[in-house]
Amino acid sequence: MTKLDILVFAAHPDDAELGCAGTILSQVEKGYKVGIVDFTQGEMGTRGTPETRLQEAEAAGKILKLSARENMGFKDIYFANDEEHQHQLIQVIRKYRPEIVLANAVNDRHPDHGKGAELATKACFMSGLRKIETSFEGKKQEAWRPKFVYHYIQNNYIEPDFIVDITPFWDQKVESIKAFKSQFFDPNNQEPASFISDPEFLPFIESRARDFGHRIMSTYGEGFTVERYIGVSDLFDLK
């Protein structure tokens, strides 16, 4: 089983692409192994089907050069931050043993995002408790707790704790988003319109990225919030 450096949790397929695809690409470029675990198949979404969403997620994963991607099959809208879901997520964390976890925004327009953030946070902590027993492919798993959990910013504006410069990877980020072609604006799509299929939605994503980029004297950026203070030993590590 591939050990990942970074594991990205997403309540829905396309959350990771919209929120932190540039960061994923930048870390893969540096040689880190990155994977995405989608909680649901987005089956309650206005457009598309679970089957098309899985196909689109696979296509996006190739663009992002992921080392792993899987779907938990949780019920869209109805999944909960409870013992059953926590236990399943602990198995995944112990399976991939990431150093860093990126998770949904702590609060957002879609209630699954904040709920997914809370579930990820609790499961990451619980995964380090050795008395919680899990197994994978018939073998007992060892306890594992990621060193850091960061939350990417999604639709609602949240003041970021840090911003990643994604300027060199902007075009690839857009390509990964557009892999979810059932979800975004297409004049030939006859399905009902949705919040994210509005033709102004992707320009909004770009304007947000430009705003974050401007704050760090760059062109494009992605913002994150932290669960605890970040420590540095060298001031020149800061951009």
PDB file of C-alpha atoms in Angstrom:
ATOM      1  CA  MET A   1       0.000   0.000   0.000  1.00  0.00           C
ATOM      2  CA  THR A   2       1.343   3.399  -1.010  1.00  0.00           C
ATOM      3  CA  LYS A   3       2.167   5.671   1.906  1.00  0.00           C
ATOM      4  CA  LEU A   4       1.017   9.173   1.081  1.00  0.00           C
ATOM      5  CA  ASP A   5       2.661  12.415   2.103  1.00  0.00           C
ATOM      6  CA  ILE A   6      -0.613  14.332   1.754  1.00  0.00           C
ATOM      7  CA  LEU A   7      -4.171  13.001   1.895  1.00  0.00           C
ATOM      8  CA  VAL A   8      -7.007  15.253   0.753  1.00  0.00           C
ATOM      9  CA  PHE A   9     -10.509  14.656   2.076  1.00  0.00           C
ATOM     10  CA  ALA A  10     -13.461  15.968   0.072  1.00  0.00           C
ATOM     11  CA  ALA A  11     -17.166  15.695   0.861  1.00  0.00           C
ATOM     12  CA  HIS A  12     -17.957  15.578  -2.865  1.00  0.00           C
ATOM     13  CA  PRO A  13     -16.072  14.801  -6.062  1.00  0.00           C
ATOM     14  CA  ASP A  14     -14.822  18.193  -7.353  1.00  0.00           C
ATOM     15  CA  ASP A  15     -14.444  19.780  -3.870  1.00  0.00           C
ATOM     16  CA  ALA A  16     -10.697  19.125  -3.869  1.00  0.00           C
ATOM     17  CA  GLU A  17     -10.278  20.368  -7.433  1.00  0.00           C
ATOM     18  CA  LEU A  18     -12.128  23.613  -6.712  1.00  0.00           C
ATOM     19  CA  GLY A  19     -10.508  24.197  -3.326  1.00  0.00           C
ATOM     20  CA  CYS A  20      -6.922  23.011  -3.552  1.00  0.00           C
ATOM     21  CA  ALA A  21      -6.015  21.521  -6.951  1.00  0.00           C
ATOM     22  CA  GLY A  22      -3.225  24.061  -7.416  1.00  0.00           C
ATOM     23  CA  THR A  23      -1.711  23.120  -4.072  1.00  0.00           C
ATOM     24  CA  ILE A  24      -1.947  19.419  -4.946  1.00  0.00           C
ATOM     25  CA  LEU A  25      -0.183  20.025  -8.250  1.00  0.00           C
ATOM     26  CA  SER A  26       2.532  22.107  -6.595  1.00  0.00           C
ATOM     27  CA  GLN A  27       3.271  19.376  -4.058  1.00  0.00           C
ATOM     28  CA  VAL A  28       3.280  16.591  -6.661  1.00  0.00           C
ATOM     29  CA  GLU A  29       5.745  18.694  -8.654  1.00  0.00           C
ATOM     30  CA  LYS A  30       8.037  18.671  -5.596  1.00  0.00           C
ATOM     31  CA  GLY A  31       7.935  14.875  -5.511  1.00  0.00           C
ATOM     32  CA  TYR A  32       5.357  14.326  -2.769  1.00  0.00           C
ATOM     33  CA  LYS A  33       2.756  11.572  -3.042  1.00  0.00           C
ATOM     34  CA  VAL A  34      -0.774  12.950  -2.839  1.00  0.00           C
ATOM     35  CA  GLY A  35      -4.125  11.184  -2.787  1.00  0.00           C
ATOM     36  CA  ILE A  36      -7.789  12.181  -2.586  1.00  0.00           C
ATOM     37  CA  VAL A  37     -10.558  10.416  -0.694  1.00  0.00           C
ATOM     38  CA  ASP A  38     -14.034  11.589  -1.693  1.00  0.00           C
ATOM     39  CA  PHE A  39     -16.674  10.930   0.945  1.00  0.00           C
ATOM     40  CA  THR A  40     -19.730  10.735  -1.351  1.00  0.00           C
ATOM     41  CA  GLN A  41     -20.505  10.297  -5.033  1.00  0.00           C
ATOM     42  CA  GLY A  42     -22.352  13.609  -5.097  1.00  0.00           C
ATOM     43  CA  GLU A  43     -25.537  11.714  -5.915  1.00  0.00           C
ATOM     44  CA  MET A  44     -27.797  14.453  -4.544  1.00  0.00           C
ATOM     45  CA  GLY A  45     -26.344  17.037  -6.909  1.00  0.00           C
ATOM     46  CA  THR A  46     -28.645  18.668  -9.448  1.00  0.00           C
ATOM     47  CA  ARG A  47     -26.615  17.441 -12.394  1.00  0.00           C
ATOM     48  CA  GLY A  48     -24.868  14.246 -13.331  1.00  0.00           C
ATOM     49  CA  THR A  49     -25.095  10.745 -11.874  1.00  0.00           C
ATOM     50  CA  PRO A  50     -22.926   8.797  -9.415  1.00  0.00           C
ATOM     51  CA  GLU A  51     -21.465   6.951 -12.393  1.00  0.00           C
ATOM     52  CA  THR A  52     -20.510  10.104 -14.281  1.00  0.00           C
ATOM     53  CA  ARG A  53     -19.105  11.706 -11.133  1.00  0.00           C
ATOM     54  CA  LEU A  54     -16.813   8.707 -10.566  1.00  0.00           C
ATOM     55  CA  GLN A  55     -15.639   8.828 -14.178  1.00  0.00           C
ATOM     56  CA  GLU A  56     -15.001  12.552 -13.926  1.00  0.00           C
ATOM     57  CA  ALA A  57     -13.103  12.104 -10.644  1.00  0.00           C
ATOM     58  CA  GLU A  58     -10.875   9.518 -12.315  1.00  0.00           C
ATOM     59  CA  ALA A  59     -10.159  11.878 -15.199  1.00  0.00           C
ATOM     60  CA  ALA A  60      -9.378  14.747 -12.822  1.00  0.00           C
ATOM     61  CA  GLY A  61      -7.101  12.479 -10.793  1.00  0.00           C
ATOM     62  CA  LYS A  62      -4.977  11.800 -13.862  1.00  0.00           C
ATOM     63  CA  ILE A  63      -4.588  15.530 -14.477  1.00  0.00           C
ATOM     64  CA  LEU A  64      -3.519  16.002 -10.844  1.00  0.00           C
ATOM     65  CA  LYS A  65      -1.116  13.020 -11.089  1.00  0.00           C
ATOM     66  CA  LEU A  66      -2.500  11.510  -7.898  1.00  0.00           C
ATOM     67  CA  SER A  67      -0.922   8.478  -6.288  1.00  0.00           C
ATOM     68  CA  ALA A  68      -4.352   7.285  -5.096  1.00  0.00           C
ATOM     69  CA  ARG A  69      -8.015   8.205  -5.246  1.00  0.00           C
ATOM     70  CA  GLU A  70     -10.989   6.415  -3.766  1.00  0.00           C
ATOM     71  CA  ASN A  71     -14.586   7.046  -2.812  1.00  0.00           C
ATOM     72  CA  MET A  72     -15.991   6.126   0.600  1.00  0.00           C
ATOM     73  CA  GLY A  73     -19.552   5.765  -0.692  1.00  0.00           C
ATOM     74  CA  PHE A  74     -21.023   7.789   2.174  1.00  0.00           C
ATOM     75  CA  LYS A  75     -24.570   9.051   1.576  1.00  0.00           C
ATOM     76  CA  ASP A  76     -24.551  12.524   0.094  1.00  0.00           C
ATOM     77  CA  ILE A  77     -26.244  15.017   2.466  1.00  0.00           C
ATOM     78  CA  TYR A  78     -26.996  12.278   5.000  1.00  0.00           C
ATOM     79  CA  PHE A  79     -23.513  11.204   6.159  1.00  0.00           C
ATOM     80  CA  ALA A  80     -22.756  12.145   9.757  1.00  0.00           C
ATOM     81  CA  ASN A  81     -19.843  12.789  12.077  1.00  0.00           C
ATOM     82  CA  ASP A  82     -20.645   9.666  14.065  1.00  0.00           C
ATOM     83  CA  GLU A  83     -18.912   6.478  15.215  1.00  0.00           C
ATOM     84  CA  GLU A  84     -19.664   4.520  12.036  1.00  0.00           C
ATOM     85  CA  HIS A  85     -18.233   7.118   9.670  1.00  0.00           C
ATOM     86  CA  GLN A  86     -15.333   7.970  11.976  1.00  0.00           C
ATOM     87  CA  HIS A  87     -14.323   4.311  12.111  1.00  0.00           C
ATOM     88  CA  GLN A  88     -14.339   3.989   8.317  1.00  0.00           C
ATOM     89  CA  LEU A  89     -12.237   7.118   7.954  1.00  0.00           C
ATOM     90  CA  ILE A  90      -9.759   5.915  10.583  1.00  0.00           C
ATOM     91  CA  GLN A  91      -9.186   2.823   8.461  1.00  0.00           C
ATOM     92  CA  VAL A  92      -8.340   5.022   5.472  1.00  0.00           C
ATOM     93  CA  ILE A  93      -5.989   7.265   7.463  1.00  0.00           C
ATOM     94  CA  ARG A  94      -4.139   4.241   8.822  1.00  0.00           C
ATOM     95  CA  LYS A  95      -4.064   2.715   5.343  1.00  0.00           C
ATOM     96  CA  TYR A  96      -2.311   5.709   3.733  1.00  0.00           C
ATOM     97  CA  ARG A  97      -0.482   7.089   6.817  1.00  0.00           C
ATOM     98  CA  PRO A  98      -0.285  10.712   5.573  1.00  0.00           C
ATOM     99  CA  GLU A  99       1.854  13.369   7.234  1.00  0.00           C
ATOM    100  CA  ILE A 100      -0.579  16.116   6.202  1.00  0.00           C
ATOM    101  CA  VAL A 101      -4.348  16.072   5.692  1.00  0.00           C
ATOM    102  CA  LEU A 102      -6.217  18.719   3.695  1.00  0.00           C
ATOM    103  CA  ALA A 103      -9.940  18.807   4.449  1.00  0.00           C
ATOM    104  CA  ASN A 104     -13.079  20.740   3.559  1.00  0.00           C
ATOM    105  CA  ALA A 105     -13.734  24.300   4.700  1.00  0.00           C
ATOM    106  CA  VAL A 106     -14.724  24.611   8.357  1.00  0.00           C
ATOM    107  CA  ASN A 107     -17.958  26.314   7.299  1.00  0.00           C
ATOM    108  CA  ASP A 108     -19.483  26.851   3.890  1.00  0.00           C
ATOM    109  CA  ARG A 109     -22.641  27.276   1.833  1.00  0.00           C
ATOM    110  CA  HIS A 110     -23.071  23.509   1.485  1.00  0.00           C
ATOM    111  CA  PRO A 111     -23.611  21.906   4.909  1.00  0.00           C
ATOM    112  CA  ASP A 112     -21.679  18.781   3.907  1.00  0.00           C
ATOM    113  CA  HIS A 113     -18.490  20.839   3.723  1.00  0.00           C
ATOM    114  CA  GLY A 114     -18.421  21.951   7.350  1.00  0.00           C
ATOM    115  CA  LYS A 115     -19.668  18.518   8.426  1.00  0.00           C
ATOM    116  CA  GLY A 116     -16.921  16.873   6.374  1.00  0.00           C
ATOM    117  CA  ALA A 117     -14.341  19.152   7.989  1.00  0.00           C
ATOM    118  CA  GLU A 118     -15.478  18.125  11.464  1.00  0.00           C
ATOM    119  CA  LEU A 119     -15.499  14.436  10.534  1.00  0.00           C
ATOM    120  CA  ALA A 120     -11.975  14.639   9.108  1.00  0.00           C
ATOM    121  CA  THR A 121     -10.653  16.497  12.147  1.00  0.00           C
ATOM    122  CA  LYS A 122     -12.079  14.015  14.630  1.00  0.00           C
ATOM    123  CA  ALA A 123     -11.039  10.944  12.641  1.00  0.00           C
ATOM    124  CA  CYS A 124      -7.457  12.250  12.324  1.00  0.00           C
ATOM    125  CA  PHE A 125      -7.229  12.568  16.107  1.00  0.00           C
ATOM    126  CA  MET A 126      -8.932   9.266  16.800  1.00  0.00           C
ATOM    127  CA  SER A 127      -6.679   7.473  14.325  1.00  0.00           C
ATOM    128  CA  GLY A 128      -3.793   8.058  16.729  1.00  0.00           C
ATOM    129  CA  LEU A 129      -5.518   6.227  19.581  1.00  0.00           C
ATOM    130  CA  ARG A 130      -4.073   2.702  19.716  1.00  0.00           C
ATOM    131  CA  LYS A 131      -7.043   1.323  21.655  1.00  0.00           C
ATOM    132  CA  ILE A 132      -9.294   1.967  18.663  1.00  0.00           C
ATOM    133  CA  GLU A 133      -8.779  -1.214  16.679  1.00  0.00           C
ATOM    134  CA  THR A 134      -9.143  -1.402  12.900  1.00  0.00           C
ATOM    135  CA  SER A 135      -8.030  -3.819  10.217  1.00  0.00           C
ATOM    136  CA  PHE A 136      -7.376  -3.711   6.499  1.00  0.00           C
ATOM    137  CA  GLU A 137      -7.350  -6.798   4.264  1.00  0.00           C
ATOM    138  CA  GLY A 138      -7.474  -8.985   7.342  1.00  0.00           C
ATOM    139  CA  LYS A 139      -4.491  -7.386   9.070  1.00  0.00           C
ATOM    140  CA  LYS A 140      -4.601  -5.261  12.192  1.00  0.00           C
ATOM    141  CA  GLN A 141      -3.689  -1.639  11.524  1.00  0.00           C
ATOM    142  CA  GLU A 142      -1.291   0.398  13.627  1.00  0.00           C
ATOM    143  CA  ALA A 143      -2.354   3.728  15.091  1.00  0.00           C
ATOM    144  CA  TRP A 144      -1.411   6.757  12.985  1.00  0.00           C
ATOM    145  CA  ARG A 145      -2.066  10.450  13.487  1.00  0.00           C
ATOM    146  CA  PRO A 146      -1.262  13.010  10.755  1.00  0.00           C
ATOM    147  CA  LYS A 147       1.042  15.807  11.904  1.00  0.00           C
ATOM    148  CA  PHE A 148      -1.092  18.598  10.416  1.00  0.00           C
ATOM    149  CA  VAL A 149      -4.693  19.140   9.332  1.00  0.00           C
ATOM    150  CA  TYR A 150      -5.362  22.151   7.128  1.00  0.00           C
ATOM    151  CA  HIS A 151      -8.712  23.241   5.678  1.00  0.00           C
ATOM    152  CA  TYR A 152      -9.028  24.608   2.159  1.00  0.00           C
ATOM    153  CA  ILE A 153     -11.379  27.540   1.601  1.00  0.00           C
ATOM    154  CA  GLN A 154     -14.387  26.941  -0.640  1.00  0.00           C
ATOM    155  CA  ASN A 155     -17.400  29.080  -1.564  1.00  0.00           C
ATOM    156  CA  ASN A 156     -17.775  31.254   1.537  1.00  0.00           C
ATOM    157  CA  TYR A 157     -15.024  33.743   2.196  1.00  0.00           C
ATOM    158  CA  ILE A 158     -12.878  32.806   5.194  1.00  0.00           C
ATOM    159  CA  GLU A 159      -9.805  34.799   6.143  1.00  0.00           C
ATOM    160  CA  PRO A 160      -6.889  32.463   5.355  1.00  0.00           C
ATOM    161  CA  ASP A 161      -4.157  31.607   7.844  1.00  0.00           C
ATOM    162  CA  PHE A 162      -1.759  30.955   4.969  1.00  0.00           C
ATOM    163  CA  ILE A 163      -1.844  31.101   1.176  1.00  0.00           C
ATOM    164  CA  VAL A 164      -0.122  28.816  -1.321  1.00  0.00           C
ATOM    165  CA  ASP A 165       1.186  30.346  -4.544  1.00  0.00           C
ATOM    166  CA  ILE A 166      -0.352  28.260  -7.350  1.00  0.00           C
ATOM    167  CA  THR A 167       0.464  30.565 -10.259  1.00  0.00           C
ATOM    168  CA  PRO A 168       2.492  28.011 -12.271  1.00  0.00           C
ATOM    169  CA  PHE A 169      -0.318  25.471 -11.911  1.00  0.00           C
ATOM    170  CA  TRP A 170      -3.376  27.594 -12.630  1.00  0.00           C
ATOM    171  CA  ASP A 171      -4.099  26.191 -16.097  1.00  0.00           C
ATOM    172  CA  GLN A 172      -3.858  22.608 -14.821  1.00  0.00           C
ATOM    173  CA  LYS A 173      -6.171  23.444 -11.922  1.00  0.00           C
ATOM    174  CA  VAL A 174      -8.768  24.754 -14.362  1.00  0.00           C
ATOM    175  CA  GLU A 175      -8.339  21.639 -16.494  1.00  0.00           C
ATOM    176  CA  SER A 176      -8.956  19.412 -13.457  1.00  0.00           C
ATOM    177  CA  ILE A 177     -12.109  21.360 -12.572  1.00  0.00           C
ATOM    178  CA  LYS A 178     -13.418  21.108 -16.123  1.00  0.00           C
ATOM    179  CA  ALA A 179     -12.957  17.332 -16.000  1.00  0.00           C
ATOM    180  CA  PHE A 180     -16.263  17.466 -14.091  1.00  0.00           C
ATOM    181  CA  LYS A 181     -18.022  18.516 -17.261  1.00  0.00           C
ATOM    182  CA  SER A 182     -21.465  17.426 -16.057  1.00  0.00           C
ATOM    183  CA  GLN A 183     -21.317  19.981 -13.245  1.00  0.00           C
ATOM    184  CA  PHE A 184     -20.273  23.258 -14.835  1.00  0.00           C
ATOM    185  CA  PHE A 185     -21.613  25.570 -17.505  1.00  0.00           C
ATOM    186  CA  ASP A 186     -22.305  23.916 -20.834  1.00  0.00           C
ATOM    187  CA  PRO A 187     -24.859  25.547 -23.165  1.00  0.00           C
ATOM    188  CA  ASN A 188     -25.652  22.115 -24.603  1.00  0.00           C
ATOM    189  CA  ASN A 189     -26.481  20.525 -21.237  1.00  0.00           C
ATOM    190  CA  GLN A 190     -30.236  20.074 -20.920  1.00  0.00           C
ATOM    191  CA  GLU A 191     -30.237  19.231 -17.195  1.00  0.00           C
ATOM    192  CA  PRO A 192     -31.606  21.784 -14.689  1.00  0.00           C
ATOM    193  CA  ALA A 193     -29.302  24.672 -13.819  1.00  0.00           C
ATOM    194  CA  SER A 194     -27.453  24.559 -10.507  1.00  0.00           C
ATOM    195  CA  PHE A 195     -25.469  26.931  -8.314  1.00  0.00           C
ATOM    196  CA  ILE A 196     -22.156  25.831  -9.841  1.00  0.00           C
ATOM    197  CA  SER A 197     -23.403  25.505 -13.437  1.00  0.00           C
ATOM    198  CA  ASP A 198     -23.968  29.256 -13.613  1.00  0.00           C
ATOM    199  CA  PRO A 199     -21.620  30.736 -16.263  1.00  0.00           C
ATOM    200  CA  GLU A 200     -20.292  33.165 -13.646  1.00  0.00           C
ATOM    201  CA  PHE A 201     -19.185  30.442 -11.230  1.00  0.00           C
ATOM    202  CA  LEU A 202     -15.784  29.613 -12.726  1.00  0.00           C
ATOM    203  CA  PRO A 203     -14.940  33.334 -13.141  1.00  0.00           C
ATOM    204  CA  PHE A 204     -15.736  33.635  -9.419  1.00  0.00           C
ATOM    205  CA  ILE A 205     -13.253  30.826  -8.675  1.00  0.00           C
ATOM    206  CA  GLU A 206     -10.628  32.704 -10.658  1.00  0.00           C
ATOM    207  CA  SER A 207     -11.349  36.015  -8.935  1.00  0.00           C
ATOM    208  CA  ARG A 208     -10.978  34.344  -5.524  1.00  0.00           C
ATOM    209  CA  ALA A 209      -7.650  32.833  -6.602  1.00  0.00           C
ATOM    210  CA  ARG A 210      -6.483  36.199  -7.928  1.00  0.00           C
ATOM    211  CA  ASP A 211      -7.449  37.865  -4.645  1.00  0.00           C
ATOM    212  CA  PHE A 212      -5.446  35.340  -2.621  1.00  0.00           C
ATOM    213  CA  GLY A 213      -2.563  35.591  -5.084  1.00  0.00           C
ATOM    214  CA  HIS A 214      -2.541  39.378  -4.840  1.00  0.00           C
ATOM    215  CA  ARG A 215      -2.227  39.141  -1.053  1.00  0.00           C
ATOM    216  CA  ILE A 216       1.102  37.304  -1.403  1.00  0.00           C
ATOM    217  CA  MET A 217       2.310  39.440  -4.331  1.00  0.00           C
ATOM    218  CA  SER A 218       1.633  36.707  -6.855  1.00  0.00           C
ATOM    219  CA  THR A 219      -1.027  36.041  -9.487  1.00  0.00           C
ATOM    220  CA  TYR A 220      -2.988  33.055  -8.154  1.00  0.00           C
ATOM    221  CA  GLY A 221      -3.266  31.574  -4.686  1.00  0.00           C
ATOM    222  CA  GLU A 222      -5.246  29.101  -2.594  1.00  0.00           C
ATOM    223  CA  GLY A 223      -6.088  29.876   1.015  1.00  0.00           C
ATOM    224  CA  PHE A 224      -6.117  27.550   4.008  1.00  0.00           C
ATOM    225  CA  THR A 225      -7.028  27.720   7.672  1.00  0.00           C
ATOM    226  CA  VAL A 226      -5.172  25.870  10.408  1.00  0.00           C
ATOM    227  CA  GLU A 227      -6.196  24.005  13.547  1.00  0.00           C
ATOM    228  CA  ARG A 228      -3.114  25.078  15.461  1.00  0.00           C
ATOM    229  CA  TYR A 229      -0.348  27.608  15.010  1.00  0.00           C
ATOM    230  CA  ILE A 230       2.294  26.891  12.386  1.00  0.00           C
ATOM    231  CA  GLY A 231       5.882  27.045  13.639  1.00  0.00           C
ATOM    232  CA  VAL A 232       8.928  27.989  11.561  1.00  0.00           C
ATOM    233  CA  SER A 233      12.633  27.777  12.368  1.00  0.00           C
ATOM    234  CA  ASP A 234      13.868  29.963   9.515  1.00  0.00           C
ATOM    235  CA  LEU A 235      12.273  33.305   8.631  1.00  0.00           C
ATOM    236  CA  PHE A 236      13.488  32.831   5.053  1.00  0.00           C
ATOM    237  CA  ASP A 237      11.058  29.914   4.705  1.00  0.00           C
ATOM    238  CA  LEU A 238       8.314  32.559   4.578  1.00  0.00           C
ATOM    239  CA  LYS A 239       7.484  34.127   1.252  1.00  0.00           C
TER     240      LYS A 239
END
